[in-house]
Amino acid sequence: MTRLPAFLGALRRDMPWPLLAAPLLFFAAFFAFPLAVVLVASVTAADGGGLTLAHYARVLLDAYHWDILWLTLRIAFVTTAIAMMLGYPLAYYLVRVVEARWLRRACVVLLVIPLFTSNIVRSFGWMVLLGRVGIVNETLQGAGLIERPIRFLGSETGIVIGLVYILLPFVVLTTGNAIAAIDRRLEEAASDLGAGPAQRFRTIVWPLSLPGLLSGAVIVFTLAVSAYVTPALLSSGRVTVFSMLIYQQYASVFDFHYGGALSVVLLVATLLLLWAAAAIDPTRRRT
Amino acid sequence: MIARVALGGLAWLTLAYLAFPLVVILGASLTTTEFLAFPPRGLTLAWYGRVVADPSYVGAFWTSTWLAALAAASAVLLGLPASLAIARHDFPGKAALAALLMSPLLLPHIVLGAALLQYCVHVGIARTPLALLVGHTVIVAPFVIRAVLPLLTAEQRALEEASMDLGAGPFQTFCRVTLPLVRSGVVSGALFAFISSWINVELSMFGTTASMTTVPVKLLNHVQYQVDPLIAAVSGITILAAAAAIVAIDVVFGLDLLAERK
Amino acid sequence: MTAPVAGAALPLLDIRDVAKRYGRVAALAGVSLEIGQGEFVALLGPSGCGKTTLLRCIAGFVAPDSGMIAIDGIDVTALPPHRRPLNTVFQNYALFPHMTVAENVGYGPARRGVPRAEIAREVDAALAMVGLDGFAPRRPSQLSGGQQQRVALARALINRPRLLLLDEPLGALDLKLRKQMQLELKRLQARLGITFVFVTHDQEEAMTMADRIVVMEGGSIAQAGPATEIYARPCSRFVAGFIGEANLLDLVADPDGRLRARIGGAAIVAPLSGSGSGVGLSRVGMLRAEALRPATADVPDAVAATVTDVVDTGGQVLVHLDAAGIALMMRRLGDARAAFAAGQRIHVAWSPEALHVLPEQAG
């Protein structure tokens, strides 16, 4: 009982209120409170009645929702894996192999332009490319590799292609930053102690750049799980991911209670993933 | 040697993958046909002319731009003091506060958008410019904090102490020492905030109306019932604007993000 | 350290029972200190002893949990840093990187609203004083470490403070420059008559510059006094060991009222002074390394010892000895290296008055 007054005293004395008052009020009013409203709606009955778990039961006891959640996670997982596999070599190449400063800068500009362009525009580019008579199918057919056009749009593959494209720059930038921060003298020391190029990579560069790769992967995974625009455009309405369910409830069905339960499920899933990523982060254990 | 060639090949393929859709959009926007074609058949700027002549698109451009400007300004007004508090003071719950302020970066925007819609219906400001603005401010404020916080180092703290020691009060110290030294962070944070707000779809689609809509939301609605070169032209304009912004940043700040630290 | 005599001039800086805790660690455990007008005082101690915290309390960057700090008889404990009549030369200088040298030096006068033309004159004079004429338009990043140090000094002194605080002012300079700046600082201080209080962990620097040294340990003042006194008559094992090379010997009182230690067959004898007496009383005696000299076996009280190491530091030699399990150090001047070799058996001796017996409470 003595700790609470001490805590409140510390709050009054140590909090820099003049600096924090505005941001805290704003975030309470327009971030925390709206999320609380969603949470409350998700556990109250639609007719304004008392507490109920019916909306959660509707979400969690229906195999359809589990299928969609599983599909969403699968797409996010594959997207993250591919983005890591493509992003790491590109980051390494840009930092360690490209010697001309102008070339590296040009490549960074190329990496950042997509980040500065709307999801919708970027996904639209893939709609054009992956369509039935799109350039990818025409090229593949022209080369005689396929007979009939592959259906990319409206398939998981199309969504993954679009998501990897949109999220790849995050991996390259976080990983590239980590590789750029590695002190070259560490590798010289390893070399001096008898390590060859492959061993130097495995024992020095890889472990020291891993935190960057992992933080990029966390960003990619969380954004992929909750992505709406890219799946919506590239699915042609044939594939449904979790965020689309939420959008339907809020924008066309107007069931805020059921939609609230869906939102909370997505929110909790995201938080759990972030928590798991922080828990397994190998860089934390050392400190 | 083989590994190096393979690495280079993979890297350039990946870069091509990143560039390709943008090239396709820009190319398709120049076609003379009434349908999307890449490579374009013939070259014309007619589709760009149609965008400029379309008042609904011009209106959306204005809406997006003032919304992004106000959201970025609000983000600076909230994010700069918050960064100072986090960097310069010790108080209970500091880590939790920092996590709260940064969390809009990683929480699903669609959930935030839905939550704000529902909340604004309660308060009676749903689908007003104010509702859009507060939502955008919440999601772009972390960009300012993330850009400013690393600049508020211990050395910077020593400079502020030196200023106070020489007789400058807290306000003078802030104006003459703190602000000039974090200016680059404020500018780049505000820029990221502006752009993130400008291109946002997932939050905006809950807050726009037929008469007040942003470019990305208008594109989303357009693309879902019709795909034509007009969309490519609108997209082309945003790509060129983004490229211009990045080249400007590169010239001013030097975008050599991936240079090795010596 | 004694209370001011009635009628005597007020001390410039009066620190009374200043205490500061960080969590469970007492950074300052009730420190009291008076510093007079025109004094050059060094706060000396190892890292974590509280010397920097004390300096930051004086400057106003750290608010003490209790106690009082007064400058010129005015209580400044609650005043923010910018209202205190003192200036600081910061560790690593804290020069504003976005301003020129002139803007850095003119920063203080500009805050007081001094007219532009006058600031320019004062800046020129201040830069001339530290030997940096013509450096006004440069940026701090274009200066060497020594030049940055001088700018920091000019930036503080232009305000004509009553008190100048210096936080490890020479720590970032190389040895030769440091020696030169030590002398320059001392001359400058003598000429300006401003009170200097500086923090250092380098005992040689403290001895070179300061009129008075305040040795700190564990958040308290271990001893304060003129350099020569602290060197010759340290009040504790800690002070003796921190300043110069000290040989510490355990002494025990014998029935005839004298203190004895036994090393290498010889009895070291010292008169028991001060309070307390009685058989079995134990005290610690200190011998400076330069008090030892080589001797022949027939010298009374000569101690037999084996040379373990010979360290030549140029111009002088430090000979490490083992006298029946007790480690001793002997410093010899000049070209003495050839006279000693590891493993050699020699005798050493010293004059009885060289042995300083630490006060009773010394641990």
Short mmCIF file of N, CA and C in Angstrom, two decimals, chain B residues 117-168:
data_model
loop_
_atom_site.label_atom_id
_atom_site.label_comp_id
_atom_site.label_asym_id
_atom_site.label_seq_id
_atom_site.Cartn_x
_atom_site.Cartn_y
_atom_site.Cartn_z
N LEU B 117 -13.25 5.32 -36.81
CA LEU B 117 -14.56 5.53 -37.41
C LEU B 117 -15.65 5.36 -36.35
N GLN B 118 -15.55 4.23 -35.62
CA GLN B 118 -16.56 3.95 -34.62
C GLN B 118 -16.58 5.02 -33.54
N TYR B 119 -15.38 5.41 -33.10
CA TYR B 119 -15.25 6.43 -32.06
C TYR B 119 -15.82 7.76 -32.54
N CYS B 120 -15.49 8.12 -33.80
CA CYS B 120 -15.93 9.41 -34.31
C CYS B 120 -17.45 9.42 -34.53
N VAL B 121 -18.02 8.25 -34.81
CA VAL B 121 -19.48 8.18 -34.88
C VAL B 121 -20.06 8.53 -33.51
N HIS B 122 -19.43 7.97 -32.45
CA HIS B 122 -19.89 8.27 -31.09
C HIS B 122 -19.82 9.76 -30.79
N VAL B 123 -18.67 10.37 -31.13
CA VAL B 123 -18.48 11.79 -30.76
C VAL B 123 -19.14 12.72 -31.76
N GLY B 124 -19.57 12.15 -32.87
CA GLY B 124 -20.28 12.98 -33.85
C GLY B 124 -19.39 13.71 -34.83
N ILE B 125 -18.16 13.22 -35.03
CA ILE B 125 -17.30 13.87 -36.03
C ILE B 125 -16.90 12.90 -37.13
N ALA B 126 -17.67 11.81 -37.29
CA ALA B 126 -17.32 10.82 -38.30
C ALA B 126 -17.34 11.45 -39.69
N ARG B 127 -16.38 11.07 -40.49
CA ARG B 127 -16.24 11.53 -41.88
C ARG B 127 -16.22 13.04 -41.99
N THR B 128 -15.52 13.69 -41.04
CA THR B 128 -15.24 15.11 -41.16
C THR B 128 -13.75 15.26 -41.37
N PRO B 129 -13.30 16.42 -41.86
CA PRO B 129 -11.85 16.63 -42.02
C PRO B 129 -11.10 16.44 -40.72
N LEU B 130 -11.71 16.85 -39.59
CA LEU B 130 -11.05 16.71 -38.30
C LEU B 130 -10.77 15.25 -37.98
N ALA B 131 -11.74 14.38 -38.26
CA ALA B 131 -11.57 12.96 -37.97
C ALA B 131 -10.41 12.39 -38.79
N LEU B 132 -10.35 12.78 -40.06
CA LEU B 132 -9.24 12.33 -40.90
C LEU B 132 -7.91 12.81 -40.34
N LEU B 133 -7.89 14.09 -39.95
CA LEU B 133 -6.64 14.70 -39.50
C LEU B 133 -6.12 14.03 -38.24
N VAL B 134 -6.97 13.80 -37.25
CA VAL B 134 -6.47 13.20 -36.01
C VAL B 134 -5.95 11.79 -36.27
N GLY B 135 -6.66 11.05 -37.12
CA GLY B 135 -6.20 9.70 -37.45
C GLY B 135 -4.83 9.72 -38.10
N HIS B 136 -4.68 10.59 -39.08
CA HIS B 136 -3.39 10.66 -39.77
C HIS B 136 -2.29 11.12 -38.83
N THR B 137 -2.62 12.06 -37.93
CA THR B 137 -1.60 12.54 -36.98
C THR B 137 -1.10 11.39 -36.11
N VAL B 138 -2.03 10.55 -35.65
CA VAL B 138 -1.62 9.43 -34.80
C VAL B 138 -0.66 8.51 -35.54
N ILE B 139 -0.95 8.21 -36.80
CA ILE B 139 -0.10 7.22 -37.48
C ILE B 139 1.21 7.82 -38.00
N VAL B 140 1.31 9.15 -38.15
CA VAL B 140 2.58 9.70 -38.66
C VAL B 140 3.47 10.30 -37.56
N ALA B 141 2.90 10.53 -36.36
CA ALA B 141 3.71 11.09 -35.27
C ALA B 141 4.95 10.23 -34.98
N PRO B 142 4.84 8.88 -35.02
CA PRO B 142 6.04 8.08 -34.73
C PRO B 142 7.22 8.39 -35.66
N PHE B 143 6.94 8.81 -36.89
CA PHE B 143 8.04 9.11 -37.81
C PHE B 143 8.88 10.28 -37.29
N VAL B 144 8.21 11.27 -36.72
CA VAL B 144 8.95 12.43 -36.18
C VAL B 144 9.78 11.97 -34.98
N ILE B 145 9.15 11.20 -34.09
CA ILE B 145 9.87 10.75 -32.88
C ILE B 145 11.08 9.91 -33.29
N ARG B 146 10.86 9.01 -34.26
CA ARG B 146 11.94 8.13 -34.67
C ARG B 146 13.10 8.90 -35.30
N ALA B 147 12.80 10.02 -35.95
CA ALA B 147 13.86 10.79 -36.59
C ALA B 147 14.57 11.72 -35.61
N VAL B 148 13.84 12.20 -34.59
CA VAL B 148 14.43 13.19 -33.67
C VAL B 148 15.17 12.52 -32.51
N LEU B 149 14.60 11.44 -32.00
CA LEU B 149 15.15 10.83 -30.78
C LEU B 149 16.64 10.48 -30.89
N PRO B 150 17.09 9.88 -32.00
CA PRO B 150 18.53 9.54 -32.07
C PRO B 150 19.45 10.76 -32.04
N LEU B 151 18.90 11.94 -32.36
CA LEU B 151 19.76 13.13 -32.36
C LEU B 151 19.91 13.72 -30.97
N LEU B 152 19.03 13.34 -30.06
CA LEU B 152 19.09 13.91 -28.70
C LEU B 152 20.04 13.06 -27.86
N THR B 153 21.32 13.15 -28.17
CA THR B 153 22.31 12.29 -27.54
C THR B 153 22.86 12.93 -26.27
N ALA B 154 23.75 12.21 -25.62
CA ALA B 154 24.40 12.74 -24.42
C ALA B 154 25.25 13.96 -24.75
N GLU B 155 25.91 13.93 -25.92
CA GLU B 155 26.73 15.08 -26.31
C GLU B 155 25.84 16.31 -26.49
N GLN B 156 24.68 16.08 -27.09
CA GLN B 156 23.73 17.16 -27.28
C GLN B 156 23.28 17.72 -25.94
N ARG B 157 23.09 16.84 -24.98
CA ARG B 157 22.70 17.25 -23.63
C ARG B 157 23.79 18.16 -23.04
N ALA B 158 25.06 17.78 -23.27
CA ALA B 158 26.17 18.60 -22.76
C ALA B 158 26.13 19.99 -23.37
N LEU B 159 25.75 20.08 -24.65
CA LEU B 159 25.68 21.40 -25.29
C LEU B 159 24.58 22.25 -24.66
N GLU B 160 23.46 21.62 -24.32
CA GLU B 160 22.39 22.36 -23.67
C GLU B 160 22.84 22.85 -22.30
N GLU B 161 23.60 22.00 -21.60
CA GLU B 161 24.10 22.43 -20.29
C GLU B 161 25.07 23.60 -20.46
N ALA B 162 25.90 23.53 -21.49
CA ALA B 162 26.84 24.63 -21.73
C ALA B 162 26.07 25.92 -21.97
N SER B 163 24.98 25.84 -22.71
CA SER B 163 24.18 27.02 -23.00
C SER B 163 23.60 27.61 -21.71
N MET B 164 23.06 26.75 -20.85
CA MET B 164 22.49 27.21 -19.58
C MET B 164 23.59 27.82 -18.72
N ASP B 165 24.75 27.17 -18.74
CA ASP B 165 25.88 27.63 -17.94
C ASP B 165 26.30 29.02 -18.37
N LEU B 166 26.11 29.33 -19.66
CA LEU B 166 26.50 30.63 -20.18
C LEU B 166 25.38 31.65 -20.03
N GLY B 167 24.32 31.30 -19.32
CA GLY B 167 23.31 32.30 -18.99
C GLY B 167 22.05 32.26 -19.82
N ALA B 168 21.90 31.28 -20.70
CA ALA B 168 20.68 31.19 -21.49
C ALA B 168 19.64 30.40 -20.71
#
